[in-house]
PDB file of C-alpha atoms in Angstrom:
ATOM      1  CA  UNK A  12     -29.977  43.811  -9.785  1.00 73.00           C
ATOM      2  CA  UNK A  13     -29.940  40.679  -7.643  1.00 89.00           C
ATOM      3  CA  UNK A  14     -31.813  37.687  -9.085  1.00 94.00           C
ATOM      4  CA  UNK A  15     -34.851  36.929  -6.907  1.00 94.00           C
ATOM      5  CA  UNK A  16     -35.274  33.245  -6.030  1.00 95.00           C
ATOM      6  CA  UNK A  17     -37.782  31.234  -4.026  1.00 96.00           C
ATOM      7  CA  UNK A  18     -36.526  27.983  -2.513  1.00 96.00           C
ATOM      8  CA  UNK A  19     -38.968  25.186  -1.636  1.00 97.00           C
ATOM      9  CA  UNK A  20     -42.202  27.117  -2.301  1.00 97.00           C
ATOM     10  CA  UNK A  21     -44.308  24.290  -0.818  1.00 95.00           C
ATOM     11  CA  UNK A  22     -42.761  24.939   2.598  1.00 96.00           C
ATOM     12  CA  UNK A  23     -43.281  28.727   2.646  1.00 96.00           C
ATOM     13  CA  UNK A  24     -45.654  29.813   5.415  1.00 94.00           C
ATOM     14  CA  UNK A  25     -44.958  33.568   5.808  1.00 95.00           C
ATOM     15  CA  UNK A  26     -47.684  34.557   3.361  1.00 97.00           C
ATOM     16  CA  UNK A  27     -49.408  37.917   2.962  1.00 97.00           C
ATOM     17  CA  UNK A  28     -53.219  38.023   3.187  1.00 98.00           C
ATOM     18  CA  UNK A  29     -54.508  39.007  -0.272  1.00 98.00           C
ATOM     19  CA  UNK A  30     -58.197  38.851   0.637  1.00 97.00           C
ATOM     20  CA  UNK A  31     -61.290  37.137  -0.705  1.00 97.00           C
ATOM     21  CA  UNK A  32     -61.928  36.574  -4.428  1.00 97.00           C
ATOM     22  CA  UNK A  33     -64.346  39.404  -5.376  1.00 97.00           C
ATOM     23  CA  UNK A  34     -66.309  37.390  -7.979  1.00 97.00           C
ATOM     24  CA  UNK A  35     -67.541  34.503  -5.807  1.00 98.00           C
ATOM     25  CA  UNK A  36     -70.385  32.243  -6.961  1.00 98.00           C
ATOM     26  CA  UNK A  37     -70.288  29.743  -4.054  1.00 97.00           C
ATOM     27  CA  UNK A  38     -68.276  29.684  -0.837  1.00 97.00           C
ATOM     28  CA  UNK A  39     -65.618  32.248   0.031  1.00 96.00           C
ATOM     29  CA  UNK A  40     -62.222  31.558  -1.548  1.00 98.00           C
ATOM     30  CA  UNK A  41     -59.530  33.353   0.443  1.00 98.00           C
ATOM     31  CA  UNK A  42     -56.181  34.163  -1.153  1.00 98.00           C
ATOM     32  CA  UNK A  43     -52.707  34.753   0.192  1.00 98.00           C
ATOM     33  CA  UNK A  44     -49.253  34.702  -1.266  1.00 98.00           C
ATOM     34  CA  UNK A  45     -45.713  35.895  -1.432  1.00 98.00           C
ATOM     35  CA  UNK A  46     -44.439  38.207  -4.160  1.00 97.00           C
ATOM     36  CA  UNK A  47     -41.090  37.188  -5.629  1.00 97.00           C
ATOM     37  CA  UNK A  48     -40.764  40.042  -8.132  1.00 95.00           C
ATOM     38  CA  UNK A  49     -42.809  42.955  -9.436  1.00 94.00           C
ATOM     39  CA  UNK A  50     -41.592  44.710 -12.577  1.00 91.00           C
ATOM     40  CA  UNK A  51     -41.571  48.418 -13.411  1.00 89.00           C
ATOM     41  CA  UNK A  52     -45.056  49.974 -13.231  1.00 87.00           C
ATOM     42  CA  UNK A  53     -46.400  46.547 -12.180  1.00 80.00           C
ATOM     43  CA  UNK A  54     -46.360  45.289 -15.775  1.00 84.00           C
ATOM     44  CA  UNK A  55     -45.061  41.872 -14.751  1.00 94.00           C
ATOM     45  CA  UNK A  56     -44.957  39.926 -11.509  1.00 96.00           C
ATOM     46  CA  UNK A  57     -44.259  36.479 -10.181  1.00 97.00           C
ATOM     47  CA  UNK A  58     -44.619  34.728  -6.879  1.00 98.00           C
ATOM     48  CA  UNK A  59     -46.518  32.169  -4.853  1.00 98.00           C
ATOM     49  CA  UNK A  60     -50.339  32.145  -4.638  1.00 98.00           C
ATOM     50  CA  UNK A  61     -52.619  30.146  -2.333  1.00 98.00           C
ATOM     51  CA  UNK A  62     -56.419  29.929  -2.661  1.00 98.00           C
ATOM     52  CA  UNK A  63     -58.921  28.111  -0.443  1.00 98.00           C
ATOM     53  CA  UNK A  64     -61.989  26.210  -1.743  1.00 98.00           C
ATOM     54  CA  UNK A  65     -64.883  27.949  -3.473  1.00 98.00           C
ATOM     55  CA  UNK A  66     -66.308  28.713  -6.913  1.00 98.00           C
ATOM     56  CA  UNK A  67     -65.834  32.017  -8.741  1.00 98.00           C
ATOM     57  CA  UNK A  68     -65.884  33.832 -12.058  1.00 98.00           C
ATOM     58  CA  UNK A  69     -62.362  34.103 -13.461  1.00 98.00           C
ATOM     59  CA  UNK A  70     -61.121  36.721 -15.927  1.00 98.00           C
ATOM     60  CA  UNK A  71     -57.397  36.626 -16.713  1.00 97.00           C
ATOM     61  CA  UNK A  72     -56.462  40.226 -17.530  1.00 95.00           C
ATOM     62  CA  UNK A  73     -52.834  39.536 -18.582  1.00 96.00           C
ATOM     63  CA  UNK A  74     -50.982  36.419 -19.818  1.00 98.00           C
ATOM     64  CA  UNK A  75     -50.339  34.103 -16.861  1.00 98.00           C
ATOM     65  CA  UNK A  76     -48.206  30.989 -16.535  1.00 98.00           C
ATOM     66  CA  UNK A  77     -48.938  28.797 -13.492  1.00 98.00           C
ATOM     67  CA  UNK A  78     -47.283  25.746 -12.010  1.00 98.00           C
ATOM     68  CA  UNK A  79     -49.725  24.226  -9.510  1.00 98.00           C
ATOM     69  CA  UNK A  80     -47.840  22.580  -6.653  1.00 98.00           C
ATOM     70  CA  UNK A  81     -50.678  21.223  -4.536  1.00 98.00           C
ATOM     71  CA  UNK A  82     -54.453  21.071  -4.325  1.00 98.00           C
ATOM     72  CA  UNK A  83     -57.142  20.440  -6.900  1.00 98.00           C
ATOM     73  CA  UNK A  84     -59.326  22.751  -8.959  1.00 98.00           C
ATOM     74  CA  UNK A  85     -61.310  22.843 -12.186  1.00 98.00           C
ATOM     75  CA  UNK A  86     -61.324  25.680 -14.683  1.00 98.00           C
ATOM     76  CA  UNK A  87     -64.201  25.782 -17.183  1.00 98.00           C
ATOM     77  CA  UNK A  88     -63.687  28.204 -20.072  1.00 98.00           C
ATOM     78  CA  UNK A  89     -66.745  30.085 -21.335  1.00 98.00           C
ATOM     79  CA  UNK A  90     -66.461  27.924 -24.501  1.00 98.00           C
ATOM     80  CA  UNK A  91     -67.052  24.811 -22.370  1.00 98.00           C
ATOM     81  CA  UNK A  92     -63.430  23.549 -22.310  1.00 98.00           C
ATOM     82  CA  UNK A  93     -62.733  21.843 -18.956  1.00 98.00           C
ATOM     83  CA  UNK A  94     -59.249  22.006 -17.418  1.00 98.00           C
ATOM     84  CA  UNK A  95     -58.633  19.701 -14.456  1.00 98.00           C
ATOM     85  CA  UNK A  96     -55.778  20.855 -12.241  1.00 98.00           C
ATOM     86  CA  UNK A  97     -53.967  18.532  -9.847  1.00 98.00           C
ATOM     87  CA  UNK A  98     -50.554  18.756  -8.148  1.00 98.00           C
ATOM     88  CA  UNK A  99     -47.609  19.260 -10.515  1.00 98.00           C
ATOM     89  CA  UNK A 100     -49.718  20.669 -13.372  1.00 98.00           C
ATOM     90  CA  UNK A 101     -48.463  23.590 -15.465  1.00 98.00           C
ATOM     91  CA  UNK A 102     -50.895  25.792 -17.397  1.00 98.00           C
ATOM     92  CA  UNK A 103     -50.820  28.954 -19.476  1.00 98.00           C
ATOM     93  CA  UNK A 104     -53.861  31.225 -19.415  1.00 98.00           C
ATOM     94  CA  UNK A 105     -53.805  33.845 -22.203  1.00 98.00           C
ATOM     95  CA  UNK A 106     -54.946  37.396 -21.641  1.00 97.00           C
ATOM     96  CA  UNK A 107     -58.760  37.694 -21.608  1.00 98.00           C
ATOM     97  CA  UNK A 108     -59.327  34.011 -20.723  1.00 98.00           C
ATOM     98  CA  UNK A 109     -62.769  33.905 -19.094  1.00 98.00           C
ATOM     99  CA  UNK A 110     -64.577  31.154 -17.269  1.00 98.00           C
ATOM    100  CA  UNK A 111     -65.327  29.683 -13.854  1.00 98.00           C
ATOM    101  CA  UNK A 112     -62.836  28.282 -11.359  1.00 98.00           C
ATOM    102  CA  UNK A 113     -63.856  25.752  -8.721  1.00 98.00           C
ATOM    103  CA  UNK A 114     -61.234  25.092  -6.051  1.00 98.00           C
ATOM    104  CA  UNK A 115     -61.923  21.649  -4.557  1.00 98.00           C
ATOM    105  CA  UNK A 116     -58.841  21.487  -2.284  1.00 98.00           C
ATOM    106  CA  UNK A 117     -56.699  24.512  -1.363  1.00 98.00           C
ATOM    107  CA  UNK A 118     -54.342  25.216  -4.241  1.00 98.00           C
ATOM    108  CA  UNK A 119     -50.793  26.505  -4.097  1.00 98.00           C
ATOM    109  CA  UNK A 120     -49.085  27.650  -7.280  1.00 98.00           C
ATOM    110  CA  UNK A 121     -46.113  29.612  -8.483  1.00 98.00           C
ATOM    111  CA  UNK A 122     -47.039  32.065 -11.213  1.00 98.00           C
ATOM    112  CA  UNK A 123     -45.713  34.601 -13.711  1.00 98.00           C
ATOM    113  CA  UNK A 124     -47.934  37.390 -15.061  1.00 97.00           C
ATOM    114  CA  UNK A 125     -46.847  39.621 -17.925  1.00 94.00           C
TER     115      UNK A 125
END
């Protein structure tokens, strides 16, 4: 197997339209991205994800590591914990994390889901 790599993810523009977030509260966050790797039976994946401003219910269904490259957003866990995301922030969201995400400025992140 050849090792998949993604050089300069901030400069990538040939993104695939991944549609609108289905759990919108306000606005209409639109997503797009580029898949770097998808494992057997889709159990793991990694790539680049872009999301435009809006507010939506978030339920993380599998462990996800994110490195946010640009943009600003706020995650508020159902417990009340507030996570402020700005460029060059890394975060790990465990499976079954639930809360609300508000994207203030279009975000771009690289991610790994397992």
